Amino acid sequence: MDLPWSSITLASAGGSIVLVQLTPAYSIHASYTQTFTTLFVLGTIATAFYDVILYPHFFSPFRHLPSPPGASFWNGHFKRILEEPSGAPQQDWINSVQNDGLICYRHLLNRERLLLTSPQALAEVLTQKSYEFIKPKQLRNGLARVLGIGLILAEGDEHKAQRKNLMPAFAFRHIKDLYPVFWSKSCKLVTNLMAEVRGQDKEYAQNLSSASVIEISNWASRAALDIIGVAGMGQDFNALDDPDTELNVTYRKVFQSTRSGAILAIMGFFLPPWLVRAIPVDYNNVVVEASETIKKVGRELIRQKEAELRSQEKRTEPDILSVALESGAFTEENLVNQLMTFLAAGHETTASALTWTIYLLCHNPEVQSRLREEIRASLPSIASDQQITSQTIENCAYLHAVCSESLRLHAPVPLTLREAVRNTTLQGQPVPKGTRIIVPCWAVNTSVALWGADAATFRPERWMGPGKAGNGGAESNYAFLTFLHGPRSCIGQAFARAEFAALLAAVVGRFEFELEDTKKVEIKKSSNSRLESRVSRGFRHPAKRKVVHLHSEVEVEVDRLDFPLAILYTINPPPPKSIDLFSRLMYKMETQSNLQKIIKTRTRLIIHGGAGNITPSHLPPKQWTLYKSNLLQIYHDTDDLLQKGVSALDAATHAVTLFEDCELFNCGKGAVGYSYPDGARALKRFEEKKEGKKLTAVSAA
């Protein structure tokens, strides 16, 4: 609901002048200010009522289009969109709502969205009328703070010029020269993983329970950042060797999901960008600092590269920045924006793809085994100094099939938005200016109509055979939207595919993966399609059997702290239906040098109440309702205290105070009281409180 604030303001101002001057009896105390305020409020209410209720139900040109069931009269399908992973509702609707290429659903406050479901509709938006449907201004303003106004966010003639000048840098003749870089960094990733395994004395673990636990998504992100640094800018960021490098720390902060970030994103629907950015919350400060850091690094890289090129008679490095500088088509500020785009989008998407593929291979051991056989038969060992070429990787047909199938099932970007810049039509349907269009990459990639009954099944073989390598056997190219199509398609597609294939080949060639317990893995997609629960992965490396296992600490039930500790505190943020208070407290205590004390004494970790294992059968209906509604707030209040430096004891005391206030004292007692040595002291405080003794509560405000 984008209210016409300027029109409401002008109408209110004009109305107040007319009323006070000509008909003062109908004004508010003959006061311009009071009359204007009253008219402004009434105008806002009337406009909102029309936009939220009258227009979508009685006047919209889309009111006759197919729509998903279960919509609220005033808030559309927003409740489901908010509760489910990004792209999940659209994935359901594309298969369950009968349509001819367009589905209309309603977002927050009944704002209409057109969901594209057919190749014809997608081709019209992405190719035939690509510059009539642009990224919404609110989206561009938000992303530009981290991505810069580079190729992804540029529109119209600016986008055409940028793409034309950057195309030579992404030509295959340049990409093929980067394969040795991709392979070298992939081998470095495996080498560092092996070093960590050896450091845990579990290189030759013979069973799953003795495997070491490593959080793979963090390693994947660091490897991808190093690759984009060397291959894209000719600069090694050394994130694989040092996770505390300036750029890696910056991106980890800015990509971390936070409550304040989510709230600001919702506020962005109603408030102007300058006002949202001016709100004094930590997330705004983090983004500002991150933007300044990334721009500073970008300028340093550009000036360093310019100096290197001036000192050379001929370019000797194949990186993209060198090619772009040689073109002479970009100013320094243009290049800074492009580097911001490539750094952020180029490494997070690849890390997400690698993480999801490892997860899929855990579920499909027969695919994993076949892939490993091909890799070991076709590629050199990472222990050798032998380099690979583009042809070496391209000859691995099954590797490419696995990569394509993983990118189909788990597109790094689940969906993207467009907005009509003028009144137009789409598949013959009138589309007013300002209409939001949803391009549902994940939903289209798993559409039964486009991929068949096994659309949701991981089956790499669909990409093998004559004529299938490029389309997976689908009848239309628009059935695969991971890299989009048309003038706005991903310019770095060849780069991303080559990098992804090299990373996957190196890791799969060295390790074997298994799920430790499929029931204990909670999958949740965020806007960039990461495993938001940060599912831990444990690597085992016996002589010929190498295992990775996944385990979510949210569901973990342990009775001794010699269980792999990485499982306990890798999650951030917590899933909305569980509380990670214990894990976060344990993590904080580690920084206070208390965790080693716990490990030495093998203290029992009792988490009967609240570690994700409580179900409706464990509590009376009233308590279960209270538990669900208050759990997340208790977590956030306690986490805020810990972030402010409050001791773990005081934070625990505050947490169980909240539990007790919610009539959930037994849950709090089990959750916090015995989780660590200080918990006993926290519990004693509660017992004293129940006996009527005064207890000073710590405020989270």
CSV table of C-alpha atoms in Angstrom, one decimal, residues 96-463:
chain,number,residue,atom,x,y,z
A,96,SER,CA,-2.1,-26.5,-6.7
A,97,VAL,CA,-3.9,-23.5,-8.2
A,98,GLN,CA,-5.2,-24.0,-11.7
A,99,ASN,CA,-4.1,-21.2,-13.9
A,100,ASP,CA,-3.2,-20.1,-17.5
A,101,GLY,CA,0.1,-18.5,-16.6
A,102,LEU,CA,-0.9,-15.9,-14.0
A,103,ILE,CA,-2.0,-16.2,-10.4
A,104,CYS,CA,-2.9,-13.2,-8.3
A,105,TYR,CA,-2.3,-13.4,-4.5
A,106,ARG,CA,-2.3,-10.6,-1.9
A,107,HIS,CA,0.6,-9.5,0.2
A,108,LEU,CA,0.7,-7.3,3.3
A,109,LEU,CA,-2.5,-5.2,3.6
A,110,ASN,CA,-3.9,-6.8,0.4
A,111,ARG,CA,-1.3,-5.4,-1.9
A,112,GLU,CA,-1.6,-7.5,-5.1
A,113,ARG,CA,1.1,-9.6,-6.6
A,114,LEU,CA,1.0,-11.3,-10.0
A,115,LEU,CA,2.8,-14.7,-9.9
A,116,LEU,CA,4.2,-15.9,-13.2
A,117,THR,CA,3.8,-19.6,-13.8
A,118,SER,CA,4.1,-20.3,-17.6
A,119,PRO,CA,7.1,-20.0,-20.0
A,120,GLN,CA,5.0,-17.6,-22.1
A,121,ALA,CA,4.4,-15.2,-19.2
A,122,LEU,CA,8.0,-15.5,-18.0
A,123,ALA,CA,9.3,-14.8,-21.5
A,124,GLU,CA,7.2,-11.7,-21.8
A,125,VAL,CA,8.5,-10.2,-18.5
A,126,LEU,CA,12.1,-11.4,-18.7
A,127,THR,CA,12.8,-11.0,-22.4
A,128,GLN,CA,10.2,-9.3,-24.6
A,129,LYS,CA,9.4,-6.5,-22.1
A,130,SER,CA,12.3,-6.8,-19.8
A,131,TYR,CA,12.7,-3.0,-19.4
A,132,GLU,CA,9.0,-2.4,-18.8
A,133,PHE,CA,9.3,-4.5,-15.6
A,134,ILE,CA,12.0,-3.2,-13.3
A,135,LYS,CA,13.1,-4.0,-9.8
A,136,PRO,CA,11.0,-2.0,-7.3
A,137,LYS,CA,12.5,1.2,-6.0
A,138,GLN,CA,12.3,0.0,-2.4
A,139,LEU,CA,14.2,-3.2,-3.2
A,140,ARG,CA,16.9,-1.3,-5.1
A,141,ASN,CA,17.3,1.2,-2.2
A,142,GLY,CA,17.7,-1.6,0.3
A,143,LEU,CA,20.1,-3.8,-1.7
A,144,ALA,CA,22.2,-0.9,-2.9
A,145,ARG,CA,23.6,-0.3,0.5
A,146,VAL,CA,25.5,-3.6,0.2
A,147,LEU,CA,25.5,-4.4,-3.5
A,148,GLY,CA,26.1,-0.9,-4.8
A,149,ILE,CA,24.4,0.4,-8.0
A,150,GLY,CA,26.1,-2.3,-10.1
A,151,LEU,CA,24.8,-4.5,-12.9
A,152,ILE,CA,22.2,-6.2,-10.7
A,153,LEU,CA,20.4,-3.0,-9.7
A,154,ALA,CA,21.0,-0.8,-12.7
A,155,GLU,CA,17.9,-0.2,-14.9
A,156,GLY,CA,17.2,1.0,-18.5
A,157,ASP,CA,19.9,2.5,-20.6
A,158,GLU,CA,22.3,2.4,-17.6
A,159,HIS,CA,21.9,-1.3,-17.4
A,160,LYS,CA,22.3,-1.8,-21.1
A,161,ALA,CA,25.6,0.2,-21.1
A,162,GLN,CA,27.0,-1.6,-18.0
A,163,ARG,CA,26.2,-5.1,-19.4
A,164,LYS,CA,27.7,-4.3,-22.8
A,165,ASN,CA,30.9,-3.1,-21.3
A,166,LEU,CA,31.2,-6.0,-18.8
A,167,MET,CA,30.3,-8.8,-21.2
A,168,PRO,CA,34.0,-9.2,-22.5
A,169,ALA,CA,35.1,-9.8,-18.9
A,170,PHE,CA,32.7,-12.8,-18.7
A,171,ALA,CA,33.4,-14.2,-22.1
A,172,PHE,CA,34.3,-17.9,-22.1
A,173,ARG,CA,37.8,-17.2,-23.4
A,174,HIS,CA,38.4,-15.4,-20.1
A,175,ILE,CA,36.5,-17.8,-17.9
A,176,LYS,CA,38.4,-20.8,-19.2
A,177,ASP,CA,41.6,-19.2,-18.0
A,178,LEU,CA,40.2,-19.1,-14.5
A,179,TYR,CA,39.7,-22.8,-14.0
A,180,PRO,CA,43.2,-23.3,-12.4
A,181,VAL,CA,42.3,-20.6,-9.9
A,182,PHE,CA,39.0,-22.3,-9.1
A,183,TRP,CA,40.7,-25.7,-8.6
A,184,SER,CA,43.6,-24.3,-6.6
A,185,LYS,CA,41.2,-22.7,-4.1
A,186,SER,CA,39.0,-25.8,-4.0
A,187,CYS,CA,42.1,-27.9,-3.1
A,188,LYS,CA,42.9,-25.3,-0.4
A,189,LEU,CA,39.5,-25.7,1.1
A,190,VAL,CA,39.8,-29.5,1.4
A,191,THR,CA,43.3,-29.1,2.8
A,192,ASN,CA,42.1,-26.8,5.5
A,193,LEU,CA,39.2,-29.0,6.3
A,194,MET,CA,41.6,-31.9,6.7
A,195,ALA,CA,43.8,-29.9,9.0
A,196,GLU,CA,40.8,-29.2,11.2
A,197,VAL,CA,39.8,-32.8,11.2
A,198,ARG,CA,43.4,-33.8,12.2
A,199,GLY,CA,43.3,-31.1,14.9
A,200,GLN,CA,40.4,-33.0,16.5
A,201,ASP,CA,42.2,-36.3,16.2
A,202,LYS,CA,39.4,-37.8,14.2
A,203,GLU,CA,41.1,-38.2,10.8
A,204,TYR,CA,40.5,-42.0,10.9
A,205,ALA,CA,37.1,-42.2,12.7
A,206,GLN,CA,35.5,-45.5,12.0
A,207,ASN,CA,31.9,-44.7,13.0
A,208,LEU,CA,29.6,-41.9,12.8
A,209,SER,CA,29.5,-41.0,16.5
A,210,SER,CA,33.3,-40.4,16.5
A,211,ALA,CA,33.3,-38.1,13.5
A,212,SER,CA,34.4,-34.5,14.0
A,213,VAL,CA,31.8,-31.8,13.5
A,214,ILE,CA,32.5,-28.9,11.1
A,215,GLU,CA,30.1,-26.1,10.1
A,216,ILE,CA,30.5,-26.4,6.3
A,217,SER,CA,28.5,-23.3,5.2
A,218,ASN,CA,31.0,-21.0,6.8
A,219,TRP,CA,33.9,-22.8,5.0
A,220,ALA,CA,32.0,-22.7,1.7
A,221,SER,CA,31.5,-18.9,2.1
A,222,ARG,CA,35.2,-18.3,2.9
A,223,ALA,CA,36.3,-20.4,-0.1
A,224,ALA,CA,33.9,-18.6,-2.5
A,225,LEU,CA,35.1,-15.2,-1.2
A,226,ASP,CA,38.7,-16.2,-1.8
A,227,ILE,CA,37.8,-17.4,-5.3
A,228,ILE,CA,36.0,-14.2,-6.3
A,229,GLY,CA,38.9,-12.2,-4.8
A,230,VAL,CA,41.6,-14.0,-7.0
A,231,ALA,CA,39.5,-14.6,-10.1
A,232,GLY,CA,37.5,-11.4,-10.0
A,233,MET,CA,40.0,-8.9,-8.7
A,234,GLY,CA,43.4,-10.5,-8.7
A,235,GLN,CA,43.6,-10.2,-4.9
A,236,ASP,CA,43.7,-13.1,-2.5
A,237,PHE,CA,41.6,-12.3,0.6
A,238,ASN,CA,43.0,-15.3,2.5
A,239,ALA,CA,39.7,-16.0,4.1
A,240,LEU,CA,40.3,-19.7,4.1
A,241,ASP,CA,43.4,-19.3,6.2
A,242,ASP,CA,42.1,-16.4,8.4
A,243,PRO,CA,38.3,-16.1,9.0
A,244,ASP,CA,38.9,-12.8,10.8
A,245,THR,CA,40.0,-10.9,7.6
A,246,GLU,CA,38.3,-7.6,7.3
A,247,LEU,CA,36.2,-8.4,4.3
A,248,ASN,CA,35.0,-11.8,5.6
A,249,VAL,CA,34.0,-10.4,9.0
A,250,THR,CA,32.2,-7.6,7.3
A,251,TYR,CA,30.1,-9.9,5.1
A,252,ARG,CA,29.3,-12.2,8.0
A,253,LYS,CA,27.9,-9.3,9.9
A,254,VAL,CA,25.9,-7.8,7.1
A,255,PHE,CA,24.4,-11.2,6.0
A,256,GLN,CA,23.5,-12.3,9.5
A,257,SER,CA,19.7,-12.3,9.9
A,258,THR,CA,18.5,-10.1,12.8
A,259,ARG,CA,15.2,-8.9,14.2
A,260,SER,CA,16.0,-5.3,13.6
A,261,GLY,CA,16.9,-6.0,10.0
A,262,ALA,CA,13.6,-7.9,9.4
A,263,ILE,CA,11.6,-5.0,11.1
A,264,LEU,CA,13.3,-2.4,9.0
A,265,ALA,CA,12.5,-4.4,5.9
A,266,ILE,CA,8.8,-4.3,6.8
A,267,MET,CA,9.0,-0.6,7.6
A,268,GLY,CA,10.5,-0.1,4.2
A,269,PHE,CA,7.1,-0.9,2.7
A,270,PHE,CA,5.6,2.2,4.3
A,271,LEU,CA,8.3,4.7,5.0
A,272,PRO,CA,10.7,6.5,2.7
A,273,PRO,CA,14.2,5.0,2.5
A,274,TRP,CA,15.9,8.1,4.2
A,275,LEU,CA,13.7,7.7,7.2
A,276,VAL,CA,14.3,3.9,7.5
A,277,ARG,CA,18.0,4.5,7.3
A,278,ALA,CA,17.9,7.2,10.0
A,279,ILE,CA,16.3,4.9,12.6
A,280,PRO,CA,19.0,4.4,15.3
A,281,VAL,CA,19.2,0.6,15.4
A,282,ASP,CA,22.3,-1.6,15.3
A,283,TYR,CA,21.4,-3.1,11.9
A,284,ASN,CA,21.6,0.3,10.2
A,285,ASN,CA,25.0,1.0,11.8
A,286,VAL,CA,26.3,-2.4,10.7
A,287,VAL,CA,25.2,-1.8,7.1
A,288,VAL,CA,26.7,1.7,7.0
A,289,GLU,CA,30.0,0.4,8.4
A,290,ALA,CA,29.9,-2.6,6.0
A,291,SER,CA,29.3,-0.4,3.0
A,292,GLU,CA,32.1,1.9,3.9
A,293,THR,CA,34.5,-1.0,4.4
A,294,ILE,CA,33.6,-2.7,1.1
A,295,LYS,CA,33.9,0.5,-0.8
A,296,LYS,CA,37.3,1.2,0.8
A,297,VAL,CA,38.5,-2.2,-0.2
A,298,GLY,CA,37.1,-1.8,-3.7
A,299,ARG,CA,38.9,1.5,-4.3
A,300,GLU,CA,42.2,0.0,-2.9
A,301,LEU,CA,41.9,-3.0,-5.3
A,302,ILE,CA,41.1,-0.7,-8.3
A,303,ARG,CA,44.1,1.6,-7.7
A,304,GLN,CA,46.4,-1.3,-7.0
A,305,LYS,CA,45.3,-3.0,-10.2
A,306,GLU,CA,45.7,0.2,-12.2
A,307,ALA,CA,49.3,0.6,-11.0
A,308,GLU,CA,50.0,-3.1,-11.9
A,309,LEU,CA,48.6,-2.7,-15.4
A,310,ARG,CA,50.6,0.5,-16.0
A,311,SER,CA,53.8,-1.3,-15.0
A,312,GLN,CA,53.1,-4.2,-17.4
A,313,GLU,CA,53.4,-4.1,-21.2
A,314,LYS,CA,50.8,-6.7,-21.5
A,315,ARG,CA,48.2,-8.1,-19.0
A,316,THR,CA,49.3,-11.3,-17.5
A,317,GLU,CA,46.4,-12.1,-15.2
A,318,PRO,CA,42.9,-13.2,-16.3
A,319,ASP,CA,40.9,-11.6,-13.5
A,320,ILE,CA,37.7,-9.8,-14.4
A,321,LEU,CA,38.8,-6.4,-12.9
A,322,SER,CA,41.9,-6.3,-15.2
A,323,VAL,CA,39.7,-6.9,-18.2
A,324,ALA,CA,37.2,-4.3,-17.1
A,325,LEU,CA,39.9,-1.7,-16.5
A,326,GLU,CA,41.4,-2.4,-20.0
A,327,SER,CA,38.1,-1.7,-21.6
A,328,GLY,CA,38.3,2.0,-20.3
A,329,ALA,CA,34.5,2.1,-20.1
A,330,PHE,CA,34.2,2.6,-16.3
A,331,THR,CA,35.0,5.4,-13.9
A,332,GLU,CA,36.4,4.5,-10.5
A,333,GLU,CA,33.0,4.9,-8.9
A,334,ASN,CA,31.4,2.7,-11.5
A,335,LEU,CA,34.0,0.0,-10.9
A,336,VAL,CA,33.5,0.3,-7.1
A,337,ASN,CA,29.8,-0.4,-7.5
A,338,GLN,CA,30.5,-3.3,-9.8
A,339,LEU,CA,33.0,-4.8,-7.3
A,340,MET,CA,30.5,-4.5,-4.5
A,341,THR,CA,28.0,-6.4,-6.6
A,342,PHE,CA,30.4,-9.2,-7.6
A,343,LEU,CA,31.8,-9.6,-4.1
A,344,ALA,CA,28.5,-9.9,-2.4
A,345,ALA,CA,26.4,-11.8,-5.0
A,346,GLY,CA,29.3,-13.8,-6.3
A,347,HIS,CA,30.4,-15.5,-3.2
A,348,GLU,CA,27.2,-15.9,-1.1
A,349,THR,CA,25.2,-17.6,-3.9
A,350,THR,CA,28.0,-20.1,-4.6
A,351,ALA,CA,28.4,-20.9,-0.9
A,352,SER,CA,24.6,-21.5,-0.7
A,353,ALA,CA,24.7,-23.8,-3.7
A,354,LEU,CA,27.5,-25.9,-2.3
A,355,THR,CA,25.8,-26.2,1.1
A,356,TRP,CA,22.5,-27.4,-0.4
A,357,THR,CA,24.3,-29.8,-2.7
A,358,ILE,CA,26.1,-31.5,0.2
A,359,TYR,CA,22.7,-31.8,1.9
A,360,LEU,CA,21.2,-33.4,-1.2
A,361,LEU,CA,24.1,-35.8,-1.5
A,362,CYS,CA,23.6,-36.9,2.1
A,363,HIS,CA,20.1,-37.9,1.2
A,364,ASN,CA,21.1,-39.6,-2.0
A,365,PRO,CA,24.2,-41.8,-1.2
A,366,GLU,CA,24.0,-43.6,-4.5
A,367,VAL,CA,24.3,-40.3,-6.4
A,368,GLN,CA,27.2,-39.4,-4.1
A,369,SER,CA,29.0,-42.6,-4.8
A,370,ARG,CA,28.6,-42.4,-8.6
A,371,LEU,CA,29.8,-38.8,-8.5
A,372,ARG,CA,32.9,-39.7,-6.5
A,373,GLU,CA,33.8,-42.5,-8.9
A,374,GLU,CA,33.6,-40.1,-11.8
A,375,ILE,CA,35.7,-37.4,-10.0
A,376,ARG,CA,38.4,-39.8,-8.9
A,377,ALA,CA,38.6,-41.3,-12.4
A,378,SER,CA,38.7,-37.9,-14.2
A,379,LEU,CA,40.4,-35.4,-11.9
A,380,PRO,CA,43.8,-35.3,-10.3
A,381,SER,CA,44.2,-35.8,-6.6
A,382,ILE,CA,44.3,-32.6,-4.5
A,383,ALA,CA,47.6,-33.8,-3.1
A,384,SER,CA,49.2,-33.5,-6.5
A,385,ASP,CA,50.5,-30.3,-8.1
A,386,GLN,CA,48.7,-31.2,-11.3
A,387,GLN,CA,46.4,-28.4,-12.5
A,388,ILE,CA,43.2,-28.8,-14.4
A,389,THR,CA,41.8,-27.0,-17.5
A,390,SER,CA,38.2,-26.1,-18.5
A,391,GLN,CA,38.1,-29.3,-20.6
A,392,THR,CA,39.0,-31.4,-17.6
A,393,ILE,CA,35.9,-30.3,-15.7
A,394,GLU,CA,33.6,-30.2,-18.7
A,395,ASN,CA,34.3,-33.9,-19.4
A,396,CYS,CA,32.7,-34.8,-16.1
A,397,ALA,CA,29.2,-35.2,-17.3
A,398,TYR,CA,27.7,-36.5,-14.1
A,399,LEU,CA,29.3,-33.7,-12.1
A,400,HIS,CA,27.6,-31.1,-14.3
A,401,ALA,CA,24.3,-33.1,-14.0
A,402,VAL,CA,24.5,-33.0,-10.2
A,403,CYS,CA,25.3,-29.3,-10.1
A,404,SER,CA,22.5,-28.4,-12.5
A,405,GLU,CA,20.0,-30.6,-10.6
A,406,SER,CA,21.0,-29.0,-7.2
A,407,LEU,CA,20.7,-25.5,-8.7
A,408,ARG,CA,17.3,-26.5,-10.0
A,409,LEU,CA,15.9,-27.8,-6.7
A,410,HIS,CA,17.5,-25.1,-4.5
A,411,ALA,CA,18.0,-21.9,-6.5
A,412,PRO,CA,20.2,-19.6,-4.4
A,413,VAL,CA,17.5,-16.9,-4.9
A,414,PRO,CA,14.0,-18.4,-4.4
A,415,LEU,CA,12.2,-15.5,-6.1
A,416,THR,CA,12.7,-12.0,-7.5
A,417,LEU,CA,10.4,-9.0,-8.0
A,418,ARG,CA,9.6,-6.7,-10.8
A,419,GLU,CA,7.4,-3.7,-11.1
A,420,ALA,CA,5.5,-2.3,-14.1
A,421,VAL,CA,6.9,1.1,-15.0
A,422,ARG,CA,3.8,1.9,-17.2
A,423,ASN,CA,0.3,0.6,-17.9
A,424,THR,CA,0.9,-2.5,-20.0
A,425,THR,CA,-0.4,-6.0,-20.6
A,426,LEU,CA,0.8,-9.4,-19.7
A,427,GLN,CA,-0.6,-12.5,-21.5
A,428,GLY,CA,-3.5,-10.2,-22.6
A,429,GLN,CA,-4.2,-9.2,-19.1
A,430,PRO,CA,-4.2,-5.4,-18.4
A,431,VAL,CA,-1.5,-4.6,-15.9
A,432,PRO,CA,-1.6,-1.1,-14.2
A,433,LYS,CA,1.6,0.9,-13.6
A,434,GLY,CA,3.1,0.0,-10.2
A,435,THR,CA,1.9,-3.6,-10.2
A,436,ARG,CA,4.4,-6.0,-8.5
A,437,ILE,CA,5.3,-9.1,-10.5
A,438,ILE,CA,6.8,-12.2,-8.8
A,439,VAL,CA,9.3,-14.3,-10.8
A,440,PRO,CA,9.3,-17.4,-8.7
A,441,CYS,CA,12.6,-19.2,-9.5
A,442,TRP,CA,12.2,-21.9,-7.0
A,443,ALA,CA,8.6,-22.6,-7.8
A,444,VAL,CA,9.1,-22.7,-11.6
A,445,ASN,CA,12.2,-24.9,-11.1
A,446,THR,CA,10.0,-27.5,-9.4
A,447,SER,CA,6.7,-27.0,-11.3
A,448,VAL,CA,5.1,-30.3,-12.1
A,449,ALA,CA,3.6,-28.9,-15.3
A,450,LEU,CA,7.1,-28.1,-16.6
A,451,TRP,CA,9.2,-30.9,-15.1
A,452,GLY,CA,6.8,-33.8,-14.6
A,453,ALA,CA,5.6,-35.8,-11.6
A,454,ASP,CA,9.1,-36.1,-10.2
A,455,ALA,CA,9.7,-32.3,-10.3
A,456,ALA,CA,10.6,-32.3,-6.5
A,457,THR,CA,12.9,-35.3,-6.8
A,458,PHE,CA,16.7,-35.0,-6.9
A,459,ARG,CA,17.5,-36.9,-10.1
A,460,PRO,CA,20.7,-35.7,-11.9
A,461,GLU,CA,20.1,-38.2,-14.7
A,462,ARG,CA,17.5,-35.9,-16.2
A,463,TRP,CA,20.4,-33.7,-17.3
